[in-house]
Coordinates of C-alpha atoms in Angstrom, one line a residue:
Chain Y
M25 CA 23.6 -103.5 2.9
L26 CA 21.1 -106.1 4.8
E27 CA 19.8 -103.0 6.4
Q28 CA 20.0 -101.2 3.8
E29 CA 17.1 -103.4 2.2
S30 CA 15.2 -103.5 4.9
I31 CA 14.8 -100.4 5.3
A32 CA 13.8 -100.2 1.2
N33 CA 11.5 -103.0 2.0
H34 CA 9.6 -101.2 4.2
T35 CA 8.4 -98.2 1.9
H36 CA 7.9 -100.6 -1.1
S37 CA 4.9 -102.7 -1.8
K38 CA 5.3 -106.2 -1.3
T39 CA 3.6 -107.8 -4.2
T40 CA 5.1 -105.4 -6.9
G41 CA 8.2 -104.1 -5.5
L42 CA 7.2 -100.8 -6.1
P43 CA 7.8 -97.9 -3.6
R44 CA 4.3 -96.9 -1.9
K45 CA 3.5 -93.1 -2.3
R46 CA 2.4 -92.4 1.3
F47 CA 6.1 -93.0 2.3
Y48 CA 6.8 -90.2 -0.3
R49 CA 4.2 -87.1 0.9
A50 CA 5.5 -83.8 0.0
R51 CA 4.0 -80.6 -0.2
A52 CA 1.7 -79.7 -3.6
H53 CA 4.3 -76.7 -4.1
S54 CA 7.6 -75.6 -3.9
N55 CA 9.3 -72.1 -3.9
P56 CA 11.4 -72.5 -7.1
L57 CA 13.0 -68.8 -5.9
S58 CA 14.6 -69.7 -2.8
D59 CA 17.8 -70.7 -2.7
S60 CA 18.8 -74.2 -3.4
H61 CA 21.9 -76.2 -2.2
F62 CA 21.8 -79.7 -3.5
P63 CA 24.2 -80.4 -6.1
V64 CA 24.5 -79.0 -9.7
P65 CA 26.9 -80.4 -12.2
A66 CA 29.0 -77.2 -13.3
S67 CA 28.4 -77.6 -16.8
P68 CA 26.7 -80.7 -19.0
A69 CA 30.2 -82.4 -19.7
Q70 CA 30.2 -82.9 -15.7
F71 CA 26.3 -84.8 -16.0
D72 CA 27.5 -88.2 -15.1
C73 CA 25.0 -90.3 -17.7
A74 CA 26.7 -93.2 -16.7
L75 CA 25.7 -93.2 -12.9
H76 CA 21.9 -92.7 -14.5
Y77 CA 21.8 -95.5 -17.5
P78 CA 24.4 -97.9 -16.4
Q79 CA 22.9 -100.4 -19.4
F80 CA 23.5 -97.3 -21.7
F81 CA 27.0 -96.9 -20.5
P82 CA 28.5 -100.0 -19.9
P83 CA 31.8 -99.5 -17.6
N84 CA 34.4 -101.3 -20.4
K85 CA 33.3 -99.3 -23.0
T86 CA 33.7 -96.2 -24.0
N87 CA 31.2 -95.9 -26.8
G88 CA 28.9 -94.3 -24.4
S89 CA 28.1 -91.0 -26.4
Q90 CA 24.6 -91.1 -26.7
K91 CA 22.6 -88.0 -25.0
I92 CA 19.5 -87.3 -23.1
E93 CA 17.0 -86.2 -25.6
F94 CA 13.6 -85.9 -23.5
A95 CA 13.1 -84.0 -20.6
D96 CA 10.0 -83.8 -18.4
I97 CA 10.6 -80.4 -16.4
G98 CA 8.6 -81.0 -13.0
C99 CA 8.0 -84.6 -13.9
G100 CA 6.3 -85.3 -10.1
F101 CA 5.5 -89.0 -9.8
G102 CA 7.0 -89.7 -12.9
G103 CA 4.1 -91.0 -14.5
L104 CA 4.5 -89.8 -18.1
L105 CA 8.3 -90.9 -18.0
I106 CA 7.6 -94.4 -17.6
S107 CA 4.8 -94.6 -20.4
L108 CA 7.3 -92.6 -22.6
S109 CA 10.2 -95.4 -21.5
V110 CA 8.4 -98.2 -23.5
L111 CA 7.4 -96.0 -26.4
F112 CA 10.6 -94.7 -27.0
P113 CA 13.1 -97.6 -25.6
D114 CA 15.9 -96.3 -27.5
K115 CA 16.1 -93.0 -26.0
L116 CA 17.5 -91.5 -23.7
M117 CA 15.0 -89.8 -21.0
I118 CA 14.9 -87.4 -17.8
G119 CA 12.5 -86.3 -15.4
M120 CA 13.4 -83.3 -13.6
E121 CA 11.9 -82.3 -10.2
L122 CA 12.3 -80.0 -7.4
R123 CA 10.7 -81.7 -4.4
D124 CA 13.2 -84.3 -3.1
K125 CA 10.9 -86.8 -1.7
V126 CA 8.8 -86.7 -4.9
T127 CA 12.6 -87.5 -6.7
E128 CA 13.2 -89.8 -4.3
Y129 CA 9.7 -91.8 -5.4
V130 CA 10.5 -91.8 -8.6
K131 CA 14.2 -93.1 -8.0
E132 CA 12.9 -96.0 -6.3
R133 CA 9.8 -95.9 -8.7
V134 CA 12.0 -96.6 -11.9
L135 CA 14.8 -98.8 -9.8
A136 CA 12.0 -101.7 -9.0
L137 CA 10.2 -101.2 -12.7
R138 CA 13.8 -102.5 -13.7
V139 CA 14.4 -105.3 -11.4
S140 CA 10.7 -106.3 -12.0
N141 CA 11.3 -105.9 -15.9
P142 CA 14.2 -107.0 -16.6
G143 CA 15.8 -105.2 -19.5
Q144 CA 13.5 -102.2 -19.6
Y145 CA 13.0 -98.9 -18.0
E146 CA 17.2 -98.8 -18.8
N147 CA 16.8 -95.3 -20.6
V148 CA 14.8 -93.2 -17.7
S149 CA 15.8 -91.7 -15.0
V150 CA 15.3 -88.5 -12.7
V151 CA 17.1 -85.8 -10.9
R152 CA 16.5 -83.5 -8.1
T153 CA 16.8 -79.7 -9.3
N154 CA 15.6 -76.8 -10.4
S155 CA 15.1 -76.7 -14.1
M156 CA 14.0 -72.9 -13.9
K157 CA 17.3 -72.2 -12.9
Y158 CA 20.3 -75.0 -13.7
I159 CA 18.7 -76.1 -17.2
P160 CA 21.9 -75.4 -19.2
N161 CA 23.7 -76.7 -16.5
Y162 CA 22.3 -80.2 -17.7
F163 CA 21.7 -80.1 -21.6
E164 CA 24.2 -78.8 -24.2
K165 CA 22.6 -76.5 -26.6
G166 CA 20.2 -78.5 -29.4
Q167 CA 20.4 -81.7 -26.9
L168 CA 17.2 -82.5 -26.7
T169 CA 14.1 -83.2 -28.9
K170 CA 11.3 -83.1 -26.4
M171 CA 10.5 -81.0 -23.6
F172 CA 7.2 -81.9 -21.1
F173 CA 5.6 -79.2 -19.1
L174 CA 2.4 -80.9 -17.8
F175 CA 0.3 -79.7 -15.0
P176 CA 2.7 -77.2 -13.9
D177 CA 2.2 -74.9 -10.6
P178 CA -0.4 -72.6 -11.8
H179 CA 0.8 -69.5 -9.5
F180 CA -2.5 -67.4 -9.6
K181 CA -1.1 -64.0 -8.2
E182 CA 0.2 -61.5 -10.8
K183 CA 3.0 -60.8 -8.3
N184 CA 4.0 -64.5 -8.2
H185 CA 3.7 -64.6 -12.6
R186 CA 7.5 -64.8 -12.3
R187 CA 7.6 -68.2 -10.5
R188 CA 5.6 -69.6 -13.4
V189 CA 7.8 -72.4 -15.3
I190 CA 6.9 -71.6 -18.8
S191 CA 7.2 -67.2 -19.2
P192 CA 9.0 -65.3 -22.1
H193 CA 12.2 -65.4 -20.8
L194 CA 12.7 -69.0 -19.8
L195 CA 11.4 -69.8 -23.2
D196 CA 14.7 -68.3 -24.5
E197 CA 16.6 -71.1 -22.7
Y198 CA 14.3 -73.7 -23.9
A199 CA 14.8 -72.6 -27.2
Y200 CA 18.6 -73.1 -26.7
V201 CA 18.5 -76.7 -25.2
L202 CA 16.0 -78.1 -27.4
R203 CA 17.5 -78.7 -31.1
V204 CA 15.6 -77.0 -34.4
G205 CA 12.5 -79.6 -35.0
G206 CA 12.8 -80.1 -31.3
I207 CA 8.8 -80.2 -29.9
I208 CA 7.6 -78.5 -26.1
Y209 CA 4.5 -80.1 -24.8
T210 CA 2.7 -78.0 -22.4
I211 CA -0.6 -79.0 -20.6
T212 CA -2.8 -77.9 -17.7
D213 CA -6.1 -78.2 -16.0
V214 CA -6.0 -74.3 -15.7
E215 CA -7.2 -72.3 -18.0
E216 CA -6.1 -69.3 -17.3
L217 CA -2.9 -71.1 -17.0
G218 CA -3.3 -72.6 -20.7
V219 CA -4.0 -69.2 -22.0
W220 CA -0.7 -68.0 -20.3
M221 CA 1.5 -70.7 -21.6
N222 CA -0.4 -70.2 -25.2
A223 CA 0.4 -66.4 -25.7
C224 CA 4.1 -66.7 -24.3
L225 CA 4.9 -69.6 -26.8
D226 CA 2.8 -67.6 -29.7
G227 CA 4.8 -64.3 -28.9
H228 CA 8.0 -66.4 -28.7
P229 CA 10.0 -66.1 -32.0
L230 CA 11.9 -69.2 -32.1
F231 CA 8.3 -71.4 -31.3
E232 CA 5.8 -72.3 -33.6
A233 CA 2.4 -73.7 -33.0
V234 CA 2.7 -77.3 -34.2
S235 CA -0.6 -78.3 -36.8
E236 CA -3.5 -80.8 -35.7
S237 CA -2.9 -82.8 -38.1
E238 CA 0.8 -83.5 -36.3
L239 CA -0.6 -83.7 -33.0
E240 CA -3.1 -86.3 -34.2
A241 CA -0.3 -88.3 -35.7
D242 CA 2.0 -87.9 -32.4
P243 CA 1.6 -90.9 -29.7
V244 CA 3.0 -88.4 -27.5
V245 CA -0.4 -86.0 -27.5
E246 CA -2.2 -88.9 -25.9
L247 CA 0.0 -89.5 -22.8
L248 CA 0.2 -85.7 -21.9
S249 CA -3.4 -86.5 -20.5
S250 CA -3.5 -90.1 -19.6
A251 CA 0.1 -90.8 -18.2
T252 CA 0.8 -88.7 -15.6
E253 CA -1.0 -88.6 -12.0
E254 CA -2.1 -85.1 -12.5
G255 CA -3.8 -85.8 -15.8
Q256 CA -5.8 -89.0 -14.4
K257 CA -7.0 -86.8 -11.3
V258 CA -8.0 -84.3 -13.9
A259 CA -9.4 -87.0 -15.9
R260 CA -11.5 -88.7 -12.8
N261 CA -13.4 -85.7 -12.0
E262 CA -13.6 -84.8 -15.6
G263 CA -12.3 -82.1 -15.7
Q264 CA -11.2 -79.6 -18.8
T265 CA -7.3 -79.3 -19.8
F266 CA -5.3 -77.3 -22.0
R267 CA -2.6 -77.9 -24.3
A268 CA 0.1 -75.9 -25.8
V269 CA 2.3 -78.0 -28.4
Y270 CA 4.9 -75.7 -30.1
R271 CA 7.9 -76.8 -32.3
R272 CA 11.4 -74.9 -32.0
I273 CA 12.0 -73.0 -34.9
A274 CA 15.3 -71.5 -36.4
A275 CA 16.1 -68.1 -36.1
S276 CA 15.5 -65.8 -38.5
R277 CA 18.1 -63.2 -39.2
Chain J
M23 CA 23.6 -43.1 -2.1
E24 CA 26.8 -44.7 -1.3
D25 CA 26.6 -46.7 -4.4
T26 CA 26.2 -43.8 -6.0
H27 CA 29.3 -42.1 -4.7
M28 CA 31.2 -45.2 -5.8
E29 CA 29.7 -44.6 -9.3
E30 CA 30.1 -41.3 -9.4
S31 CA 33.6 -41.6 -8.3
E32 CA 34.3 -44.6 -11.2
Q33 CA 32.6 -42.5 -13.7
K34 CA 34.6 -39.0 -12.9
L35 CA 37.6 -41.6 -13.5
E36 CA 36.6 -42.8 -16.3
S37 CA 36.1 -39.3 -17.8
E38 CA 39.7 -39.0 -17.7
V39 CA 40.1 -41.9 -20.2
A40 CA 36.5 -42.3 -21.9
P41 CA 33.9 -40.2 -23.8
A42 CA 30.9 -40.9 -22.5
L43 CA 29.8 -40.7 -18.4
I44 CA 27.0 -42.3 -16.8
A45 CA 25.7 -41.4 -13.1
I46 CA 22.9 -42.9 -11.6
H47 CA 20.2 -41.4 -9.5
P48 CA 20.5 -42.3 -6.0
N49 CA 17.4 -44.2 -6.2
Q50 CA 17.6 -45.7 -9.4
K51 CA 15.3 -43.6 -10.7
F52 CA 17.2 -42.1 -13.4
I53 CA 20.1 -42.6 -15.5
S54 CA 22.2 -39.9 -17.1
V55 CA 24.6 -40.2 -20.3
S56 CA 26.8 -37.8 -20.6
I57 CA 28.8 -37.4 -24.5
G58 CA 30.8 -34.7 -24.8
S59 CA 28.7 -31.3 -24.5
E60 CA 24.8 -33.3 -24.3
L61 CA 23.3 -34.6 -20.9
R62 CA 20.6 -37.5 -21.8
V63 CA 18.5 -38.4 -18.7
F64 CA 16.8 -41.7 -18.6
N65 CA 13.5 -42.7 -16.5
L66 CA 14.2 -46.3 -14.7
Q67 CA 11.6 -46.3 -13.0
V68 CA 10.4 -49.4 -14.6
S69 CA 13.1 -51.3 -12.4
E70 CA 11.9 -52.0 -8.5
K71 CA 15.0 -53.5 -7.8
R72 CA 18.8 -52.0 -7.6
V73 CA 20.3 -51.9 -11.0
T74 CA 23.8 -54.2 -10.7
S75 CA 25.3 -53.3 -13.9
L76 CA 24.8 -51.3 -17.6
A77 CA 26.3 -51.1 -20.8
I78 CA 26.0 -48.9 -23.9
S79 CA 26.0 -51.3 -27.1
S80 CA 29.2 -50.8 -29.6
D81 CA 27.3 -48.5 -31.8
G82 CA 25.7 -46.1 -29.1
K83 CA 22.2 -47.0 -29.7
F84 CA 21.2 -48.6 -26.8
L85 CA 22.1 -49.1 -23.0
C86 CA 21.3 -51.7 -21.5
F87 CA 21.2 -52.1 -18.0
A88 CA 20.5 -55.4 -14.9
D89 CA 18.3 -55.4 -11.5
K90 CA 18.9 -57.5 -9.0
F91 CA 16.1 -60.0 -10.1
G92 CA 18.2 -60.8 -13.0
V93 CA 16.1 -58.9 -15.6
V94 CA 18.1 -57.2 -18.3
Y95 CA 16.5 -53.9 -20.0
V96 CA 17.3 -52.0 -22.8
V97 CA 16.8 -48.5 -23.6
D98 CA 16.7 -46.7 -26.6
I99 CA 18.9 -44.1 -26.5
G100 CA 19.8 -43.9 -30.4
D101 CA 17.9 -41.0 -31.6
H102 CA 19.1 -38.1 -30.1
S103 CA 17.5 -35.6 -32.6
C104 CA 14.8 -34.6 -30.1
E105 CA 16.8 -34.9 -27.1
N106 CA 14.5 -32.7 -24.9
Q107 CA 12.0 -34.6 -24.0
A108 CA 12.1 -37.5 -25.6
P109 CA 14.4 -39.1 -23.9
L110 CA 12.9 -39.4 -21.0
S111 CA 9.6 -41.0 -21.8
K112 CA 11.5 -43.9 -23.8
K113 CA 10.5 -47.0 -21.7
A114 CA 13.2 -49.6 -19.9
V115 CA 12.0 -52.9 -22.3
P116 CA 12.7 -56.2 -20.5
I117 CA 14.7 -58.3 -23.0
L118 CA 16.4 -61.2 -21.0
S119 CA 16.5 -62.4 -17.9
H120 CA 18.6 -65.1 -15.6
Y121 CA 15.8 -66.3 -13.4
C122 CA 16.0 -65.3 -9.8
S123 CA 19.9 -65.0 -10.2
I124 CA 21.8 -61.6 -9.4
I125 CA 23.4 -60.5 -12.5
T126 CA 27.4 -59.3 -11.7
R127 CA 28.3 -57.8 -15.6
L128 CA 26.9 -57.2 -18.5
E129 CA 29.1 -56.0 -21.6
F130 CA 28.5 -55.9 -25.6
S131 CA 31.2 -57.8 -27.4
P132 CA 33.3 -55.9 -29.2
D133 CA 31.7 -56.4 -32.4
G134 CA 28.6 -55.9 -31.2
Q135 CA 27.3 -58.7 -32.1
Y136 CA 26.2 -60.4 -28.5
I137 CA 25.6 -58.9 -25.0
V138 CA 27.3 -61.3 -22.6
T139 CA 25.9 -61.1 -18.7
A140 CA 27.4 -63.1 -16.1
D141 CA 25.4 -64.0 -12.6
R142 CA 25.9 -65.7 -9.2
D143 CA 24.8 -68.5 -10.4
F144 CA 28.3 -69.5 -11.7
K145 CA 26.9 -68.6 -15.1
I146 CA 28.0 -66.2 -18.3
R147 CA 25.5 -66.2 -21.0
V148 CA 25.9 -65.2 -24.4
T149 CA 23.0 -63.7 -26.0
V150 CA 23.0 -62.5 -29.6
F151 CA 22.3 -58.8 -29.5
P152 CA 19.1 -58.4 -32.1
K153 CA 18.9 -55.7 -34.5
E154 CA 15.4 -54.9 -33.0
P155 CA 16.5 -55.2 -29.0
L156 CA 13.0 -53.6 -28.1
N157 CA 11.5 -57.1 -28.9
G158 CA 13.4 -59.0 -26.9
A159 CA 16.7 -60.9 -27.1
H160 CA 15.9 -64.7 -27.3
E161 CA 18.7 -66.4 -29.0
I162 CA 21.0 -68.0 -26.8
Q163 CA 24.6 -68.4 -28.6
S164 CA 25.9 -70.3 -25.6
F165 CA 26.5 -70.8 -22.3
C166 CA 30.2 -70.3 -20.6
L167 CA 29.5 -73.1 -17.9
G168 CA 32.8 -73.9 -15.4
H169 CA 33.1 -71.7 -12.6
T170 CA 32.2 -72.9 -9.5
D171 CA 31.5 -70.0 -7.5
F172 CA 29.7 -66.5 -8.1
V173 CA 31.2 -64.8 -11.7
S174 CA 32.3 -61.6 -10.9
C175 CA 33.5 -59.4 -13.8
L176 CA 33.7 -60.1 -17.9
A177 CA 36.6 -58.6 -19.8
F178 CA 36.9 -58.8 -24.0
V179 CA 40.2 -60.1 -25.4
H180 CA 40.6 -57.8 -28.6
C181 CA 42.5 -59.6 -31.2
Q182 CA 43.0 -58.9 -35.1
D183 CA 41.7 -62.5 -35.9
S184 CA 37.8 -62.2 -35.7
A185 CA 37.4 -66.0 -35.6
N186 CA 39.3 -66.1 -32.1
Q187 CA 36.4 -64.2 -29.5
L188 CA 37.9 -64.6 -26.3
L189 CA 36.5 -64.1 -22.9
V190 CA 37.8 -63.7 -19.7
S191 CA 36.0 -63.9 -16.0
G192 CA 36.7 -63.5 -13.0
S193 CA 35.3 -65.6 -10.2
G194 CA 34.8 -66.1 -6.6
D195 CA 36.4 -69.3 -6.9
S196 CA 39.7 -67.3 -7.0
T197 CA 39.9 -67.7 -10.7
V198 CA 40.3 -66.2 -14.3
R199 CA 38.6 -68.5 -16.9
L200 CA 39.5 -67.8 -20.8
W201 CA 36.4 -68.7 -23.2
D202 CA 35.9 -68.9 -26.5
Y203 CA 32.5 -67.1 -26.1
A204 CA 30.8 -67.9 -29.4
S205 CA 30.7 -72.0 -28.7
G206 CA 31.1 -71.4 -24.5
S207 CA 34.1 -73.9 -24.5
L208 CA 36.6 -73.4 -22.1
L209 CA 39.9 -72.9 -23.2
D210 CA 42.1 -72.2 -20.4
T211 CA 42.0 -71.7 -16.3
C212 CA 44.2 -69.9 -14.3
D213 CA 44.0 -69.9 -10.2
V214 CA 45.3 -66.3 -9.5
G215 CA 44.1 -66.4 -6.0
A216 CA 47.5 -69.7 -5.7
K217 CA 49.5 -67.8 -8.4
A218 CA 49.5 -64.5 -6.0
G219 CA 50.5 -66.5 -2.9
L220 CA 47.3 -65.9 -1.1
L221 CA 45.9 -69.4 -0.5
D222 CA 48.6 -70.0 2.1
S223 CA 48.4 -67.1 4.2
I224 CA 44.3 -67.8 4.6
Q225 CA 44.2 -71.5 4.9
G226 CA 45.1 -71.5 8.5
Q227 CA 41.6 -69.1 9.0
D228 CA 38.9 -70.1 7.1
E229 CA 38.4 -71.8 3.2
I230 CA 37.5 -68.9 1.8
L231 CA 39.2 -68.1 -1.4
P232 CA 40.3 -64.9 -2.4
A233 CA 37.6 -63.5 -5.0
V234 CA 38.6 -61.9 -8.2
T235 CA 36.8 -58.7 -8.3
D236 CA 38.0 -56.8 -11.6
L237 CA 39.6 -57.2 -15.0
C238 CA 41.0 -55.2 -17.5
A239 CA 42.7 -56.2 -20.7
T240 CA 45.0 -53.7 -22.9
P241 CA 43.7 -53.0 -26.1
D242 CA 45.9 -55.9 -27.9
G243 CA 44.3 -58.6 -25.8
S244 CA 47.4 -59.6 -24.5
L245 CA 48.0 -58.3 -21.1
I246 CA 45.2 -58.5 -18.0
A247 CA 45.0 -57.3 -15.2
V248 CA 43.7 -59.3 -12.6
A249 CA 42.2 -57.5 -9.1
I250 CA 41.6 -59.8 -6.2
Q251 CA 39.9 -59.2 -2.8
S252 CA 42.8 -59.3 -0.4
L253 CA 45.6 -58.6 -2.6
P254 CA 47.2 -55.6 -2.0
G255 CA 48.3 -54.5 -5.9
I256 CA 47.3 -56.0 -8.9
L257 CA 48.3 -59.0 -10.6
L258 CA 49.1 -59.3 -14.4
L259 CA 48.2 -62.4 -16.5
K260 CA 49.8 -63.1 -19.8
C261 CA 47.5 -64.4 -22.4
N262 CA 49.1 -66.3 -25.5
L263 CA 46.8 -65.5 -28.2
S264 CA 47.6 -68.3 -30.7
S265 CA 47.7 -70.9 -27.7
R266 CA 45.0 -69.8 -26.4
T267 CA 46.4 -69.8 -22.7
L268 CA 47.1 -67.7 -20.0
S269 CA 49.8 -67.4 -17.9
L270 CA 50.9 -64.9 -14.3
S271 CA 53.0 -62.3 -15.8
K272 CA 53.7 -60.6 -12.8
V273 CA 52.5 -59.6 -9.2
I274 CA 53.0 -55.9 -8.5
S275 CA 52.4 -54.6 -4.9
V276 CA 51.5 -51.4 -3.7
D277 CA 54.5 -49.8 -1.1
G278 CA 53.2 -48.1 2.1
E279 CA 49.3 -48.8 1.9
P280 CA 47.0 -51.6 1.8
F281 CA 45.9 -50.9 -1.2
I282 CA 43.5 -53.3 -2.6
P283 CA 41.8 -52.4 -5.7
T284 CA 37.9 -53.4 -6.1
S285 CA 37.4 -51.7 -9.7
I286 CA 40.0 -50.8 -12.5
G287 CA 39.8 -49.3 -15.8
A288 CA 42.1 -48.2 -18.7
S289 CA 41.6 -46.2 -22.4
S290 CA 42.6 -48.1 -25.5
S291 CA 44.8 -45.4 -26.3
V292 CA 47.0 -44.4 -23.1
P293 CA 49.0 -47.6 -21.3
L294 CA 47.9 -46.5 -17.8
L295 CA 45.7 -48.4 -15.5
W296 CA 43.2 -46.6 -13.2
M297 CA 42.2 -48.3 -10.0
V298 CA 40.2 -47.3 -7.3
M299 CA 39.5 -48.9 -4.0
G300 CA 36.6 -47.9 -2.3
A301 CA 33.9 -48.8 0.6
S302 CA 31.0 -47.7 1.5
S303 CA 29.4 -48.3 4.9
I304 CA 32.5 -49.2 6.7
S305 CA 31.7 -49.2 10.5
Q306 CA 33.5 -46.3 12.0
P307 CA 35.2 -47.7 15.2
N308 CA 36.2 -44.1 16.7
N309 CA 32.3 -42.5 15.8
N310 CA 34.4 -39.8 14.5
K311 CA 31.8 -37.6 12.8
D312 CA 33.8 -35.8 10.9
S313 CA 35.0 -38.9 8.8
T314 CA 32.5 -40.0 6.3
A315 CA 31.7 -43.9 6.0
L316 CA 32.6 -43.9 2.5
L317 CA 36.4 -44.2 1.3
A318 CA 37.9 -44.1 -2.7
R319 CA 41.6 -44.3 -3.0
V320 CA 42.9 -43.6 -6.5
R321 CA 46.5 -45.4 -8.1
V322 CA 47.4 -45.4 -11.6
L323 CA 49.6 -48.1 -13.0
S324 CA 52.1 -47.1 -15.7
G325 CA 53.1 -49.6 -18.6
F326 CA 50.0 -51.5 -19.3
D327 CA 50.5 -52.1 -22.4
F328 CA 52.7 -55.2 -23.8
N329 CA 55.1 -54.4 -26.6
G330 CA 55.6 -58.0 -27.9
S331 CA 58.7 -58.7 -26.3
D332 CA 58.4 -61.6 -23.4
S333 CA 59.4 -59.6 -20.6
I334 CA 56.7 -56.5 -19.9
S335 CA 58.0 -52.8 -20.3
H336 CA 60.3 -52.2 -16.9
E337 CA 58.1 -49.1 -16.4
T338 CA 55.2 -51.2 -15.3
R339 CA 55.0 -49.8 -11.8
V340 CA 52.5 -47.9 -9.8
L341 CA 52.7 -44.6 -10.0
E342 CA 53.0 -41.7 -6.6
D343 CA 50.1 -39.2 -6.5
K344 CA 52.5 -36.4 -7.7
E345 CA 52.8 -38.8 -11.0
V346 CA 49.1 -39.0 -11.9
P347 CA 47.8 -37.1 -14.5
Y348 CA 46.3 -33.9 -13.2
S349 CA 47.8 -35.0 -10.2
D350 CA 46.3 -33.2 -6.8
P351 CA 43.3 -32.0 -8.8
L352 CA 42.2 -35.3 -9.9
L353 CA 42.7 -37.1 -6.8
L354 CA 41.2 -34.3 -4.3
E355 CA 37.9 -35.0 -7.1
L356 CA 38.0 -38.6 -6.7
Q357 CA 38.8 -39.1 -3.5
G358 CA 37.2 -36.5 -1.8
K359 CA 40.2 -35.8 0.5
L360 CA 44.4 -36.3 -0.9
C361 CA 45.1 -38.1 2.5
I362 CA 43.6 -40.9 3.6
G363 CA 44.2 -41.8 7.7
E364 CA 45.9 -45.2 8.2
E365 CA 43.1 -46.2 10.6
A366 CA 40.3 -46.0 7.6
F367 CA 42.6 -47.5 5.2
S368 CA 43.3 -51.1 7.1
T369 CA 39.4 -51.0 8.3
A370 CA 38.5 -50.4 4.6
A371 CA 40.8 -52.9 3.4
Q372 CA 39.5 -55.2 5.9
A373 CA 35.8 -54.4 4.8
V374 CA 36.7 -54.8 1.1
K375 CA 38.2 -58.4 1.6
M376 CA 34.8 -59.9 2.5
S377 CA 32.5 -57.4 0.7
M378 CA 31.6 -58.9 -2.9
R379 CA 31.6 -62.0 -1.5
N380 CA 29.2 -61.1 1.6
L381 CA 26.8 -59.7 -1.5
L382 CA 27.0 -62.6 -3.8
I383 CA 26.9 -65.9 -1.9
K384 CA 24.3 -68.0 -1.3
K385 CA 23.7 -67.7 2.3
H386 CA 23.5 -71.5 4.2
Y387 CA 21.4 -70.9 7.3
S388 CA 21.4 -73.1 10.3
A389 CA 17.8 -75.3 11.0
E390 CA 17.6 -72.7 13.8
R391 CA 17.9 -69.7 12.4
R392 CA 15.6 -70.1 9.2
E393 CA 12.9 -71.0 11.4
V394 CA 13.8 -67.4 13.1
R395 CA 13.5 -66.4 9.6
K396 CA 10.4 -68.0 8.8
K397 CA 8.8 -66.7 11.4
G398 CA 9.8 -63.1 10.7
R399 CA 8.7 -63.3 7.0
N400 CA 5.4 -60.7 6.3
D401 CA 2.6 -63.3 5.4
K402 CA 3.2 -64.7 8.7
K403 CA 3.5 -61.5 10.7
N404 CA -0.6 -60.5 9.3
Q405 CA -1.8 -63.5 11.3
T406 CA -0.2 -63.0 14.3
P407 CA -3.2 -62.8 16.6
L408 CA -3.1 -59.1 18.3
S409 CA -2.7 -59.2 22.1

């Protein structure tokens, strides 16, 4: 136990107790097409929420039926989740990240924040997974109310467009896990990808664009560009961002 | 080429029992469908990868097929008033996809409402089949999740009660599972590998479970035939439609030869179960040029129905070759020859045991092997300096 702590301390800042990024360096991209060998829950029922949100699922109580409502797909270093956690303290949210070192960083970051801010950040967690492949293994039909795709890998080559996390066929799965009225938030600093994501969402029968006035009223929208590490980088470089926010609508039959 | 042979032989087998026929061009450039005296050919060149499964919608208007990328395409085959040239030019349109997975089976629900796809990532997806499928099938009804290995086969359990929408699936995890496919809920799991007594014999060597390769339900849905890799014979499961459970009915073994069915089928009107054991690209031990590397053996099980009582009709048995309908001419056509050498048979049986698993499992490479594979990658090859 002691030994573990000393290892953990080595990678964490002495003053804030937060993990230091330089010990969690990872390549910027990961191939979503390669076969993965990390554990995946066989079905959403097998996903152990109590492990991720111990405060929400006290061991001696059986009323822990609350479900995850927000998913940040490709959460990176977890900037958005940390902001959302304070904004929506009673909603459970999860980050999904394919790069294991980055996932490890977010996990340590959340644990450290929980220690330094008792009672806070209990509603946020992270999981290492390929969300393009395993979304239905984590969430039931209509479980989510918000999904985030912030600064995804642009995959410029046409040959690699099928690796993009927003694509016409993957939107079917996102529509499945989002409940009617749920919102999908996307943002990028790559114009070409912004146009692509907008076109995919526009062409999908189960999504409609959220109006400008609603966007202004939504406190989450501002976070898209300000809360994430990627977004701050773009702001530093005074770059442009392209946003697409869409609502899940019922199928017309 | 080998695959085509398999497909053809299976399709010819079907021709004895079903009205429509399908054949696939060796390089999957075309699919042809024959219904009665009509022959229709469709251009498939849109698909770059191998076709893994196909099905025709229950109203006969659409053909759907899946390729090895995990994409399902639809072709409109409904309007055959101008069948000479028009169908060939009809484009296959992608309608849904399993992200970077191999779709192992594709089926339409009996009422035509859903298209159900199974993949090697343990998933079964139930998608609403829209009225205008050319615009894509976007609405997912459910996912049936619970298998712990690739899903290899699907069969609908027909029943009178329309509220009961039952589906059975077979998998590399050696189980057959019963689902309410509209909700995606798992109703029952039957460990057929253990039930067939296959696990004990295997335990000593390896921890590989014998995969379920095919399923076939009787028209009333009460009886399900199960083909399992390494089971020389067929296993019959009873499906209780009211309690929605599966139970072992009988294991029927085949005498005289190691017959391990790789594909099975039945018509809705004749109580016969048609079974084929086939393998392509079998290595030839004695390099005999006369014997081709293809093997197909057809057997037929009689009494494949359910008469309401708890015991299956006593006539449930594997027919001798001379008792098979159309007898020798049929077998000659389907098998290519009447007699199959014992040696070829046992080689095939050995190959068949692992074939499906080898096609579908995720390969684990050692760190060393991974490095070697990386070096062999095309993008790296171009960078090696010429010396």
